Amino acid sequence: MNESQLTGASSDPVAAMHRAQMAQMNDPVMLSATGVSDEAVEEPGGTASDSVQGLHEMVMREQAEPRDGFEPVPFWVAVVCGALLAWGGYYIGTYTADFRADVYDRADLKNVAPPVKPLPDPDPQTVEELKRIGEQKYQTICAACHGANGQGQPAQNIPPLDGSEWVVGDQASAARLSRILLYGLNGPITVSGRRYNGAVMPQQGNVLKDYEIAGVLMYIRNSWSNKGDPDNAKPAITAAHVKAARAKESGRPTNGTQPVTEAELLKIPITYSDLDSGPPPTKN
Ligand code: HEC
């Protein structure tokens, strides 16, 4: 054994193991007793190295007592660990998609999960459907004023709906009825040859949805003696009409502060439809 072996320049396994044992033991008593210290080992050449070499020869003759927990690792364990590490590295490199968070974004799950069944379309398309929806709304809202059978209350200046020309007669259109319901009605109006003035029809535009307004209108057009849509195939008024009327009257408040008047309604040509393009006649 020579100095280079002691200072670590050698690859001699026995010397290396020795150094490891010395370091592990780190026994200050033994180190001081044998005169082995970092300085002594580091010191190049000379008597210190000679004594160190002698000491080490002594130490090398006696193998250190094996201590629990410091045995060398069996070769096969090292091989298995190495193999597992290599496999782990390969796995991460292959399956982590560059660690991009969006690859595992939970929001993406909706794209793979079965599509959520949409709610039933709230825009009914047949007269019967609209009537069914409208009847309930009529009885809870309109009947208090216009009567359960649409007869109105002439003594209270509330006109009838049954037989009214504004509902099924020559003054009736989807555009006019939508506006009466959406914004309310105020001022004098002639219904069935009688002049009504003094009471106010309250707006429903902030109370009912478009399809409910269409429903209630289809109900009053096809109840009692009213036969507004006899073929029962294509409703004269749908949610689309009410929605289009709202859009054409854009910005008009539905809180009852701007009710329509008879004069305004008469300005709307009976053939006019809000579904057509162009500005609404009420804006002229
Ligand atoms: C608070 C009482 C009241 C309620 C509730 C009411 N109306 Fe009216 N309605 C009136 C009055 C009053 C008029 C006439 C307004 C005027 O003189 O300008 C009228 C007029 C009308 C007209 C036009 C004139 C006619 O008789 O054809 C229609 C259509 C109408 N209402 C439908 C309805 C419908 C549908 C409802 C339920 C969503 C309803 N009203 C709820 C009081 C009411």
Short mmCIF file of C-alpha atoms and ligand atoms in Angstrom, two decimals, residues 141-142 145-146 157-161 164 166-167 177 180-181 185-187 189 191 196 199-202 204 216, ligand 1:
data_model
loop_
_atom_site.label_atom_id
_atom_site.label_comp_id
_atom_site.label_asym_id
_atom_site.label_seq_id
_atom_site.Cartn_x
_atom_site.Cartn_y
_atom_site.Cartn_z
CA ILE A 141 -102.77 35.50 -14.20
CA CYS A 142 -105.38 36.65 -16.71
CA CYS A 145 -109.43 40.35 -14.82
CA HIS A 146 -110.68 38.83 -18.06
CA ASN A 157 -113.49 48.66 -18.04
CA ILE A 158 -111.86 45.29 -18.63
CA PRO A 159 -112.66 44.14 -22.17
CA PRO A 160 -113.54 40.55 -23.11
CA LEU A 161 -111.17 38.20 -24.90
CA SER A 164 -112.52 40.11 -29.40
CA TRP A 166 -107.89 41.91 -31.22
CA VAL A 167 -107.63 38.23 -30.33
CA LEU A 177 -100.82 40.55 -29.51
CA ILE A 180 -99.98 43.92 -25.75
CA LEU A 181 -98.69 41.05 -23.63
CA LEU A 185 -101.92 48.24 -22.78
CA ASN A 186 -103.14 51.66 -21.76
CA GLY A 187 -105.55 54.23 -23.10
CA ILE A 189 -109.50 50.75 -26.98
CA VAL A 191 -113.43 45.87 -28.34
CA TYR A 196 -112.96 50.66 -22.98
CA ALA A 199 -108.18 50.47 -16.66
CA VAL A 200 -104.66 49.34 -17.49
CA MET A 201 -103.61 45.96 -18.84
CA PRO A 202 -100.43 44.99 -16.95
CA GLN A 204 -96.21 40.35 -18.88
CA VAL A 216 -101.29 32.06 -23.33
C1 HEC B 1 -105.20 43.68 -13.97
C2 HEC B 1 -106.18 43.21 -14.90
C3 HEC B 1 -105.72 42.54 -16.14
C4 HEC B 1 -104.97 41.41 -16.23
C5 HEC B 1 -104.36 40.58 -15.08
C6 HEC B 1 -104.85 41.10 -17.61
N1 HEC B 1 -105.49 42.03 -18.36
FE1 HEC B 1 -105.65 42.05 -20.38
N2 HEC B 1 -106.56 43.84 -20.29
C7 HEC B 1 -106.91 44.50 -19.14
C8 HEC B 1 -107.46 45.79 -19.47
C9 HEC B 1 -107.96 46.80 -18.47
C10 HEC B 1 -107.38 45.89 -20.86
C11 HEC B 1 -107.82 47.11 -21.67
C12 HEC B 1 -106.72 48.17 -21.51
C13 HEC B 1 -107.12 49.51 -22.08
O1 HEC B 1 -108.24 49.94 -21.83
O2 HEC B 1 -106.27 50.12 -22.78
C14 HEC B 1 -106.87 44.63 -21.34
C15 HEC B 1 -106.72 44.31 -22.67
C16 HEC B 1 -106.30 43.08 -23.14
C17 HEC B 1 -106.29 42.70 -24.55
C18 HEC B 1 -106.66 43.55 -25.74
C19 HEC B 1 -108.12 43.88 -25.74
C20 HEC B 1 -109.02 42.68 -25.81
O3 HEC B 1 -109.87 42.57 -24.93
O4 HEC B 1 -108.88 41.87 -26.74
C21 HEC B 1 -105.84 41.42 -24.58
C22 HEC B 1 -105.62 40.56 -25.80
C23 HEC B 1 -105.55 41.02 -23.21
N3 HEC B 1 -105.85 42.06 -22.37
C24 HEC B 1 -105.07 39.79 -22.85
C25 HEC B 1 -104.68 39.47 -21.55
C26 HEC B 1 -104.03 38.25 -21.21
C27 HEC B 1 -103.72 37.10 -22.14
C28 HEC B 1 -103.73 38.32 -19.89
C29 HEC B 1 -102.98 37.31 -19.03
C30 HEC B 1 -101.62 37.09 -19.37
C31 HEC B 1 -104.26 39.57 -19.41
N4 HEC B 1 -104.79 40.24 -20.46
C32 HEC B 1 -104.19 40.00 -18.09
C33 HEC B 1 -106.76 44.03 -17.86
C34 HEC B 1 -106.02 42.92 -17.49
#
